[in-house]
mmCIF file of C-alpha atoms in Angstrom:
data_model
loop_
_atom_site.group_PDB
_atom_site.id
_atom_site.type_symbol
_atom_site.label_atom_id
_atom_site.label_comp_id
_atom_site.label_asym_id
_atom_site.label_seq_id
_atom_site.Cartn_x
_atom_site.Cartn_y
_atom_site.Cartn_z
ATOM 1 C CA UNK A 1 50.553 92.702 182.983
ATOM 2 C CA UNK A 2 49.491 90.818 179.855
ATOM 3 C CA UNK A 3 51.968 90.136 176.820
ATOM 4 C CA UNK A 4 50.153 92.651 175.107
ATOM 5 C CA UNK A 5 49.718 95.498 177.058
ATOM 6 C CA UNK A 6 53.387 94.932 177.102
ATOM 7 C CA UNK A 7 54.197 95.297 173.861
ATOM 8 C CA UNK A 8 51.926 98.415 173.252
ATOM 9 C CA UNK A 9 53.909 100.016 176.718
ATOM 10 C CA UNK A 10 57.611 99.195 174.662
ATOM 11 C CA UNK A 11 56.193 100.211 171.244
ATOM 12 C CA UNK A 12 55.806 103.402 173.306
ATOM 13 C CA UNK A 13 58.714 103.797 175.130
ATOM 14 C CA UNK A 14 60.758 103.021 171.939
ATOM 15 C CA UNK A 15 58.892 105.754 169.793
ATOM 16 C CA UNK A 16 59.385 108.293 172.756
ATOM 17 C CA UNK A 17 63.224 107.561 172.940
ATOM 18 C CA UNK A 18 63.046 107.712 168.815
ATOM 19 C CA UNK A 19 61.740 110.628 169.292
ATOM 20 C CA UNK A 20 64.018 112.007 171.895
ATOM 21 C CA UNK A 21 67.068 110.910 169.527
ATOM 22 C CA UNK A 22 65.540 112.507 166.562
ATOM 23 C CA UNK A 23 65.310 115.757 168.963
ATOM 24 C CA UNK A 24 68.773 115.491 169.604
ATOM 25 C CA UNK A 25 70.461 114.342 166.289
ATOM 26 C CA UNK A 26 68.490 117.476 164.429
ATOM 27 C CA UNK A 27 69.582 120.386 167.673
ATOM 28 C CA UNK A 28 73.125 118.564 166.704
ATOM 29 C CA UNK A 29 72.302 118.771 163.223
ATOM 30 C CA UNK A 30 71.367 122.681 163.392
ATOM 31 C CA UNK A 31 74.471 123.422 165.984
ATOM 32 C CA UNK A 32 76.433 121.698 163.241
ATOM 33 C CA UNK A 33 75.136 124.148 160.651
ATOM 34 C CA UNK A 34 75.479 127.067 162.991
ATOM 35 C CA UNK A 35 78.998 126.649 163.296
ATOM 36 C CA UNK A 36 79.831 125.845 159.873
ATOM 37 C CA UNK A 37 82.757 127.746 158.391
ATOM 38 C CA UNK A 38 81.793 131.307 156.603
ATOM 39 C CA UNK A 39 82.945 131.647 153.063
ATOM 40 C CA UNK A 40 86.519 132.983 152.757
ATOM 41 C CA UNK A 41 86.406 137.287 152.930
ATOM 42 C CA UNK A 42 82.897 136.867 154.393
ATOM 43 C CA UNK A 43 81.537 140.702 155.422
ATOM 44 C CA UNK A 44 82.315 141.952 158.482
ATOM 45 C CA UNK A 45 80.486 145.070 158.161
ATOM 46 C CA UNK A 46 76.752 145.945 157.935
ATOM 47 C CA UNK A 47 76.641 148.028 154.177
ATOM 48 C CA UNK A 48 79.523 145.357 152.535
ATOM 49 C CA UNK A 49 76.898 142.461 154.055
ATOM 50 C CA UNK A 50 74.222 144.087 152.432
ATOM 51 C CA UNK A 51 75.469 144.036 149.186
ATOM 52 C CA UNK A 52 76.959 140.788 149.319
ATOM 53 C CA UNK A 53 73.423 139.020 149.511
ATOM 54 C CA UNK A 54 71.757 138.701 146.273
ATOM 55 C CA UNK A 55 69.452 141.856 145.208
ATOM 56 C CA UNK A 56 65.850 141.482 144.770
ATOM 57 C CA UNK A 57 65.385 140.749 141.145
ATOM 58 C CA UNK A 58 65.275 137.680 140.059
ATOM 59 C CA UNK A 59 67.874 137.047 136.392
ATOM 60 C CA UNK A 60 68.071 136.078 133.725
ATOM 61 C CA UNK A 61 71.205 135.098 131.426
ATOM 62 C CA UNK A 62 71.508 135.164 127.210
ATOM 63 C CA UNK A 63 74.709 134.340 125.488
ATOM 64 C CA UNK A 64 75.452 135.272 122.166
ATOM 65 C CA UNK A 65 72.233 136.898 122.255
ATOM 66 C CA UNK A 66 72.863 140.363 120.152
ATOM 67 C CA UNK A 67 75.488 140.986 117.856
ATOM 68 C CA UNK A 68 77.728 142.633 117.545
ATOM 69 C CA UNK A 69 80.566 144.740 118.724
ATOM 70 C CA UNK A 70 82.904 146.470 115.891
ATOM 71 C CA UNK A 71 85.268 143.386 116.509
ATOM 72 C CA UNK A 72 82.358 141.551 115.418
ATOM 73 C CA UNK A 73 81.951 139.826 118.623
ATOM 74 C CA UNK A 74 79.153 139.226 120.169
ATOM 75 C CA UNK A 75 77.435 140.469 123.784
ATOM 76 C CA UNK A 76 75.634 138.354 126.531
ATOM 77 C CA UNK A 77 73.592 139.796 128.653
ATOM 78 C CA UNK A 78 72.148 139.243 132.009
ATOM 79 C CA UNK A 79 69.106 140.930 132.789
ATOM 80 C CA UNK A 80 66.214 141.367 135.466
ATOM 81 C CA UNK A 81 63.487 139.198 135.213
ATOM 82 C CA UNK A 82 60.392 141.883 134.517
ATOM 83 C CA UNK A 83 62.685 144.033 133.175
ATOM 84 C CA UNK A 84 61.224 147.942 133.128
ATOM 85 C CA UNK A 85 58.801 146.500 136.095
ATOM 86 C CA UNK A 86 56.380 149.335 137.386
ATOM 87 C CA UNK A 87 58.034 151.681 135.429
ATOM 88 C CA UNK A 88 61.532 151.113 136.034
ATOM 89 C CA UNK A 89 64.699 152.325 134.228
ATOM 90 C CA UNK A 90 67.765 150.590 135.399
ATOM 91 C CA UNK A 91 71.265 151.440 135.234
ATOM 92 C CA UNK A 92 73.839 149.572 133.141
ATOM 93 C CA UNK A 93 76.813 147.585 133.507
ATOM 94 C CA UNK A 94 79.426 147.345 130.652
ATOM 95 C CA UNK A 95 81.959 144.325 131.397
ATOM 96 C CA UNK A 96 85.800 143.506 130.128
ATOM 97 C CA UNK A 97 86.753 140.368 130.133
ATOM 98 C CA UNK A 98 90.405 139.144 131.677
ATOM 99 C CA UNK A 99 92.710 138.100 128.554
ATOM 100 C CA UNK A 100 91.825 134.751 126.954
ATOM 101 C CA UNK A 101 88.251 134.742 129.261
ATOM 102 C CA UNK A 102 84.895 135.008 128.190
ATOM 103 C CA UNK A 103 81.918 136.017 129.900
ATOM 104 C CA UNK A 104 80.565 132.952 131.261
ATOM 105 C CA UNK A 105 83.567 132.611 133.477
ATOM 106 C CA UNK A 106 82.525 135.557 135.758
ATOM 107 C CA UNK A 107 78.540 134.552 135.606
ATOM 108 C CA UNK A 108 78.590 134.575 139.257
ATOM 109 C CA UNK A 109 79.542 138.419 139.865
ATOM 110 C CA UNK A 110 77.795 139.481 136.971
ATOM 111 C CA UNK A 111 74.483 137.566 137.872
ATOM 112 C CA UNK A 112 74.886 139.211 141.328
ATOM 113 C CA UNK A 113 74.807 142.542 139.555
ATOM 114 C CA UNK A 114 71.730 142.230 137.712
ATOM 115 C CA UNK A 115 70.166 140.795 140.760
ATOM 116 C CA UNK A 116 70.621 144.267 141.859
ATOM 117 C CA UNK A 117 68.993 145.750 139.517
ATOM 118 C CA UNK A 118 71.131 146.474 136.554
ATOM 119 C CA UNK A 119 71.078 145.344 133.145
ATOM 120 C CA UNK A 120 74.976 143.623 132.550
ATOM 121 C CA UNK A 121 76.428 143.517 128.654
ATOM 122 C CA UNK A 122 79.598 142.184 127.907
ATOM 123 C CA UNK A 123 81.474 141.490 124.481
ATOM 124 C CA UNK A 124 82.415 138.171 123.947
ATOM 125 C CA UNK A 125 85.766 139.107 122.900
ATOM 126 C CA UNK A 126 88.468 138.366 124.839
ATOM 127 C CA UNK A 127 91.058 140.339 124.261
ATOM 128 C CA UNK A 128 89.321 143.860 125.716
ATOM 129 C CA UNK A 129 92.900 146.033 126.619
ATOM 130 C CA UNK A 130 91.891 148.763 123.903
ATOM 131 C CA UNK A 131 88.165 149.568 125.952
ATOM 132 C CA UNK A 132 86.898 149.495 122.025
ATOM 133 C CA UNK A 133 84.382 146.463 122.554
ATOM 134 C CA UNK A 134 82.870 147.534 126.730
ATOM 135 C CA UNK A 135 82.168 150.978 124.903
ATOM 136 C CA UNK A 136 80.443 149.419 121.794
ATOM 137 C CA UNK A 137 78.371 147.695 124.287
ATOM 138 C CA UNK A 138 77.169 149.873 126.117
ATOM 139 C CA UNK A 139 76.641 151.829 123.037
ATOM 140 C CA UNK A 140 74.418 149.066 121.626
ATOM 141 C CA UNK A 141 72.586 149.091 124.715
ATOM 142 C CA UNK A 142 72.198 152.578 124.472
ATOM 143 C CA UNK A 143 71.038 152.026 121.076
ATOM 144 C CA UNK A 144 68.564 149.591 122.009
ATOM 145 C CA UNK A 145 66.877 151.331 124.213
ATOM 146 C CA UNK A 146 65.522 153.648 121.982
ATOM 147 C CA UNK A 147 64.355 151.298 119.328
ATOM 148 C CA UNK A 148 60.876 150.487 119.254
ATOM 149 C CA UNK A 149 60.230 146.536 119.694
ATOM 150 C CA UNK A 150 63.425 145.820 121.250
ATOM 151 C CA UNK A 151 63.379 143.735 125.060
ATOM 152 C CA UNK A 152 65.351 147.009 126.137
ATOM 153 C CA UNK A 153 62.783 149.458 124.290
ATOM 154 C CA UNK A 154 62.396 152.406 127.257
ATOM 155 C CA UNK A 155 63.827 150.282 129.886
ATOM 156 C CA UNK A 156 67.566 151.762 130.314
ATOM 157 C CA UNK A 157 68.561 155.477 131.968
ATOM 158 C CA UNK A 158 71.323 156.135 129.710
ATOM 159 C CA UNK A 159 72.585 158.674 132.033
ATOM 160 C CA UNK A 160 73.593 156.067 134.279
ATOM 161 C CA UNK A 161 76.645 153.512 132.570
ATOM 162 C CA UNK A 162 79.299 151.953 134.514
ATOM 163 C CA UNK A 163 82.313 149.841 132.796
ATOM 164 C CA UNK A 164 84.051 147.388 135.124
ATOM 165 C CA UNK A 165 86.721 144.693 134.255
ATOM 166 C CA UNK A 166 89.476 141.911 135.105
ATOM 167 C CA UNK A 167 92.981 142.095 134.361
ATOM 168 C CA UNK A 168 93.147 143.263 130.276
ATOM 169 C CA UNK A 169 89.338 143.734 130.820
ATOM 170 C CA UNK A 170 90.447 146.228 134.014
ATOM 171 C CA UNK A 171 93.042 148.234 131.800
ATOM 172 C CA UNK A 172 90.000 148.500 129.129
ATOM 173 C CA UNK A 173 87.851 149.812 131.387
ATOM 174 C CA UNK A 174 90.037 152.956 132.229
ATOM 175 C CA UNK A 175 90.565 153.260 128.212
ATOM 176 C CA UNK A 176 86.477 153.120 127.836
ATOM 177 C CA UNK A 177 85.961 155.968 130.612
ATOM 178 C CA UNK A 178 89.057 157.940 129.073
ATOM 179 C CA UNK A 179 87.466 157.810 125.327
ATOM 180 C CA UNK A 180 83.474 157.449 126.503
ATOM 181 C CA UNK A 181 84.600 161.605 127.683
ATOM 182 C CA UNK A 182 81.542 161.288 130.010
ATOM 183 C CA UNK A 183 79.488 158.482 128.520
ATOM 184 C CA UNK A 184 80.768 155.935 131.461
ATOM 185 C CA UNK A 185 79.869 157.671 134.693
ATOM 186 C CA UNK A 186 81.438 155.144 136.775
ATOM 187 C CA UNK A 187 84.243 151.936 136.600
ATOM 188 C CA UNK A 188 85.517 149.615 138.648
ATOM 189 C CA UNK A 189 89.056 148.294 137.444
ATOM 190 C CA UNK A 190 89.613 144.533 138.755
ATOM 191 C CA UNK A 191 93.208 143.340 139.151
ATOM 192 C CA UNK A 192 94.727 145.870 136.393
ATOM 193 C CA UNK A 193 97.833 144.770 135.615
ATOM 194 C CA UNK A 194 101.285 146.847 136.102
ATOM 195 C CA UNK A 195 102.175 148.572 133.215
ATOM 196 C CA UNK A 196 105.011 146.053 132.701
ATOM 197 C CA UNK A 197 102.334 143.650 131.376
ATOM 198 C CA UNK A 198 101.516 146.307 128.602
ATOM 199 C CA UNK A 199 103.393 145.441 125.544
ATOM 200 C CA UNK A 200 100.731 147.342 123.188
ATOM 201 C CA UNK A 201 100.482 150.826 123.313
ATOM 202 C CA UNK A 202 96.814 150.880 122.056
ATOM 203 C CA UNK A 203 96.099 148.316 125.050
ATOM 204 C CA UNK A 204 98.003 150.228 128.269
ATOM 205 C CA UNK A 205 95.793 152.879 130.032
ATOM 206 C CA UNK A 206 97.045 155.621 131.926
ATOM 207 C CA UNK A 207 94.668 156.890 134.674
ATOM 208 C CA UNK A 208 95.905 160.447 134.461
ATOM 209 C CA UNK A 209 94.309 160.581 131.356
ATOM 210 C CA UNK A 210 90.733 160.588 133.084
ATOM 211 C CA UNK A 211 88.821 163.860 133.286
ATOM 212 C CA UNK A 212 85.693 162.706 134.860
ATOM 213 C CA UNK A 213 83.397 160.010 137.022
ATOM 214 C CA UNK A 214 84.190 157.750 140.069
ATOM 215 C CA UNK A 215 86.668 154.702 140.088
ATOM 216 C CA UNK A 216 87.212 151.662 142.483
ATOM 217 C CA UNK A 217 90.610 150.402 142.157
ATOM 218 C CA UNK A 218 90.243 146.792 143.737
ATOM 219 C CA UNK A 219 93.113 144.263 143.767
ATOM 220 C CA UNK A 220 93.784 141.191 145.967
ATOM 221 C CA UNK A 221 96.854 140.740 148.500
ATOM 222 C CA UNK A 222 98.221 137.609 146.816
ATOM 223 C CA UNK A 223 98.411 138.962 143.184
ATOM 224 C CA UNK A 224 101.656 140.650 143.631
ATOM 225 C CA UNK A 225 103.267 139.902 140.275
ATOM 226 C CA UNK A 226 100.063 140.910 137.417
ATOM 227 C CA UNK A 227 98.461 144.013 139.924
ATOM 228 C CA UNK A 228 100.612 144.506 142.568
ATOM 229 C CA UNK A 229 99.360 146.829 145.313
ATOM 230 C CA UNK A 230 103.239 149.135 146.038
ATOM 231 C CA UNK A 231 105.724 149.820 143.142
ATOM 232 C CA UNK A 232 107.828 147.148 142.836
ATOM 233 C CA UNK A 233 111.173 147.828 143.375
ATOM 234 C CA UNK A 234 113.293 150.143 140.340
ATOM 235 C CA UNK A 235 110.293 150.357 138.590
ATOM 236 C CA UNK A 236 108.663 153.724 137.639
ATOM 237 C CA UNK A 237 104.953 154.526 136.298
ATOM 238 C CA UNK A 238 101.952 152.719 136.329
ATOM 239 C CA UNK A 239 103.605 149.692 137.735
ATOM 240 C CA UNK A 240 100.815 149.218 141.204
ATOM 241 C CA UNK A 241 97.203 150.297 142.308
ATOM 242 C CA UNK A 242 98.885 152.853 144.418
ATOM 243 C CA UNK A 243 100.020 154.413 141.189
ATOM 244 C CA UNK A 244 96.958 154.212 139.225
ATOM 245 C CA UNK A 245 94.923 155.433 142.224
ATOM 246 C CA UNK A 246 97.747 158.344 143.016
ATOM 247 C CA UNK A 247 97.857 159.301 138.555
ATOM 248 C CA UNK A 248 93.680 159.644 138.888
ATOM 249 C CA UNK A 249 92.779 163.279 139.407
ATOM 250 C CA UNK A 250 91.569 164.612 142.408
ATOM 251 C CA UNK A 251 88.982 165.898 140.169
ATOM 252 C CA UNK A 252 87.126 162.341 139.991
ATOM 253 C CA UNK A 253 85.861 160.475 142.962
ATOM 254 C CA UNK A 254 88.516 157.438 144.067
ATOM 255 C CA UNK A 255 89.118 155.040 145.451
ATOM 256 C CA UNK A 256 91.788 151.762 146.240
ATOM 257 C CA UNK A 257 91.109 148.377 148.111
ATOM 258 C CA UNK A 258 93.081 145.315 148.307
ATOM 259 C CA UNK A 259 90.651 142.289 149.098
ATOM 260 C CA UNK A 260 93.458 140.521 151.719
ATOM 261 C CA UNK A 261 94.125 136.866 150.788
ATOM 262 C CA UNK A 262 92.841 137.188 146.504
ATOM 263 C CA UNK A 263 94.478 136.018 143.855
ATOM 264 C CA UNK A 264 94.601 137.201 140.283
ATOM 265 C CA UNK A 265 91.536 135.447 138.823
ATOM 266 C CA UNK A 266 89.350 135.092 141.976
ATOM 267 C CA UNK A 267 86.080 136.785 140.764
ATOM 268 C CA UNK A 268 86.041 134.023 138.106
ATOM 269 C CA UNK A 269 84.929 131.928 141.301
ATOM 270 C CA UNK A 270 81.049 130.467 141.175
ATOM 271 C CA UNK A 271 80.988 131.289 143.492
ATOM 272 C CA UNK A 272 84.270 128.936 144.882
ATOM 273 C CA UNK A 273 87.279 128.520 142.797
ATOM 274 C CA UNK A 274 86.574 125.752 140.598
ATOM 275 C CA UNK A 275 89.110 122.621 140.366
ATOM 276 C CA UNK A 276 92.226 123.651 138.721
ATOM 277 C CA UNK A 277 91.618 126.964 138.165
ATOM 278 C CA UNK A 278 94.352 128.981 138.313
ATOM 279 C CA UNK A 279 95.638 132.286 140.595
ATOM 280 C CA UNK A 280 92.726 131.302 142.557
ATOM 281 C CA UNK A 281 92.416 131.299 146.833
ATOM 282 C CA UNK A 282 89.557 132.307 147.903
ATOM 283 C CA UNK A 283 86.310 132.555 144.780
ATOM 284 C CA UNK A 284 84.445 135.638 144.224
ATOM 285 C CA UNK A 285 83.134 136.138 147.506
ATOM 286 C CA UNK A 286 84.792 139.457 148.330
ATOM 287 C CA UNK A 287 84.136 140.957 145.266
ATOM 288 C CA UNK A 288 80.175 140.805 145.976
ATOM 289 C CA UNK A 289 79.579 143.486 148.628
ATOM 290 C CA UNK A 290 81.615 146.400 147.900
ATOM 291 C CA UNK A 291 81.872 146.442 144.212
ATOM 292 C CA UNK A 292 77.965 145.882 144.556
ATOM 293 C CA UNK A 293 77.390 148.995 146.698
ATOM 294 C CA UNK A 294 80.151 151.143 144.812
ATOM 295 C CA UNK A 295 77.874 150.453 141.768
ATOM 296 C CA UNK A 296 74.463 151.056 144.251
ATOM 297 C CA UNK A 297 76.144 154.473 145.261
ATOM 298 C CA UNK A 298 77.330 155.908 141.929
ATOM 299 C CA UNK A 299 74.460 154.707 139.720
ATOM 300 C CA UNK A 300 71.705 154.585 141.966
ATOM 301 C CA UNK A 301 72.413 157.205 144.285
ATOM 302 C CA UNK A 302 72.041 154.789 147.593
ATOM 303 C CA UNK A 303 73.046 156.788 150.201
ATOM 304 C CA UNK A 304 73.550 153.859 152.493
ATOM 305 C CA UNK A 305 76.353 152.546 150.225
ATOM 306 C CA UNK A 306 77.591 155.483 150.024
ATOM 307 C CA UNK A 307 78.210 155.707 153.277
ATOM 308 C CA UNK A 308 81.241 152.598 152.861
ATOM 309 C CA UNK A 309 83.510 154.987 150.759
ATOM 310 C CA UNK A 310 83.788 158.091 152.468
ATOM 311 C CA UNK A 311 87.591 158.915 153.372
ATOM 312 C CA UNK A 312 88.426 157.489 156.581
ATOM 313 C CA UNK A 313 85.426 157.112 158.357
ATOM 314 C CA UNK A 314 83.733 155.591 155.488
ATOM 315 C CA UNK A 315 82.820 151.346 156.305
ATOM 316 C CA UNK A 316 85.645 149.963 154.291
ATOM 317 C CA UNK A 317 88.584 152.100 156.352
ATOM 318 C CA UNK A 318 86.911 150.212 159.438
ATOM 319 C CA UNK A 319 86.943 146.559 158.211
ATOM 320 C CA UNK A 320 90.766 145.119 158.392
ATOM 321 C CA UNK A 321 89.768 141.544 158.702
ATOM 322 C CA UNK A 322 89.317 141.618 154.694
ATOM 323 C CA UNK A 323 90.534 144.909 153.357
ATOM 324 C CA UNK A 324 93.557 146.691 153.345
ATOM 325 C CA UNK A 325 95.364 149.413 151.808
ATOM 326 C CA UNK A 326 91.704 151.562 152.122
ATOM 327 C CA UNK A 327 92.501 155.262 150.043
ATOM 328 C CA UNK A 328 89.563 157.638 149.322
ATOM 329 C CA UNK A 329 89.524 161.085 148.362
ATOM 330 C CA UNK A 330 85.837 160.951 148.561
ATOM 331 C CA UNK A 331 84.771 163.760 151.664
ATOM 332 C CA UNK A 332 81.333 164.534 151.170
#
């Protein structure tokens, strides 16, 4: 065999081994990124991992981009790209902000939102206990939509507002749906604090107070001092979720979750907590599905998300890997 015909034979043998390794460093490559770790509170269950994957619309996000709220604040907004597409009228969101927070700092959950489909507005201010500023939102929006030349000109069905919020923001939202007397068809309260916290009269909210609509009471396992889940020991009232859930009227749809291994000021997370952030364990993972399909059910009328929350046999009662404390009086 000739030096040559050599060379050409170990050129060939080398690329074909290459090869082979190339083969095997990408199957190890792939096996790698099969077993990578899930996100912490990753779904376990078929509607929550529906709802926890982005919706179809595409978003986009405008601070400071319409003014203003009574406070004189004023709202961002996130909303889907080709808004009013083929006719559409989408629901909307009205958000609280946590005290001291602004908007931004929950871009993550709120993006996911619009991503379903709904238009988000939140008030800049952050101080949103009274529910004065998530109502004048919405109320713009409302406004809005009727006004000829406006991005939201015939694009909103008024008929369907929800108000949800974190910590203050959470106590604001119950205040909004108390004083909206219909206007907020739907809220999910995030973390509200124990009445403890409440050193304001205008800025506590007592559940009882509600005469109609749905809530979601969601808090996380580890927040036990700002939104505990049980009464804390000698402590009457509104002091737990248990007692803002048990003060609602069996008139409205409810219903309490607590999101197993969440801190106070995890749905801040974009989607991880970020370094240094505070009260957080786990990001805003868990808070994707569920609230997502609450929001799908009572706005939108999905009857597969509906199917989570039904009382006992509902999705949510079945999943204990990430949820705990599951309370519905919703039957039908």
């Amino acid at each position: 065999m000739t030096n040559t015909v050599f060379s050409i034979l170990l050129r060939a043998v080398g690329a074909l081994l290459a090869g082979v390794g190339l083969l095997v460093a990408t199957g190890t490559l792939h096996s790698a990124r099969a077993q990578a770790p899930l996100p912490p509170n990753y779904p376990t269950g078929e509607i929550e991992l529906t709802y926890y994957q982005p919706g179809p619309w595409q978003v986009d996000y405008a601070q400071a981009a319409a003014c203003c709220d009574s406070s004189g604040f004023a709202f961002d907004l996130w909303l889907p790209r080709g808004l009013g597409r083929d006719g559409e009228k989408h629901a909307l969101i009205t958000w609280g902000n946590g005290t001291g927070a602004a908007p931004e700092q929950y871009d993550y959950l709120l993006r996911h939102w619009a991503s379903w489909g709904f238009v988000v507005i939140a008030s800049r201010q952050p101080d949103t206990g009274t529910g004065r500023e998530i109502l004048d939102a919405a109320a713009f929006a409302a406004k809005e939509s009727r006004r000829p030349g406006s991005p939201l000109y015939g694009k909103l069905d008024t008929r369907r507002i929800g108000a949800a919020g974190h910590s203050q923001g959470a106590t604001g939202v119950v205040n909004a749906m108390r004083d909206g007397r219909g206007f907020i068809k739907t809220a999910i309260p995030l973390e509200i604090p124990s009445r403890a916290f409440c050193s304001d009269p205008e800025h506590c909210a007592d559940s009882s107070e509600l005469t109609r609509g749905a809530v979601f009471y969601v808090n996380g396992s580890r927040d036990v001092l700002i939104s505990p889940s049980r009464q804390p020991k000698g402590q009457g009232g509104l002091q737990s979720n248990a007692a803002y859930y048990e003060a609602t009227p069996e008139t409205l749809d409810k219903l309490w979750a607590t999101l197993k291994g969440v801190d106070h000021n995890d749905m801040q997370g974009q989607p991880d907590c970020l370094p240094g952030a505070g009260l957080c364990a786990n990001g805003v993972h868990g808070f994707l599905g569920y609230p997502t399909a609450w929001l799908m059910d009572t706005l939108q009328g999905d009857r597969k998300a509906h199917g989570a929350f039904i009382g006992g046999s509902g999705e949510i009662f079945s999943q204990p890997e990430n949820w705990r404390n599951q309370t519905s009086n919703i039957t039908r």
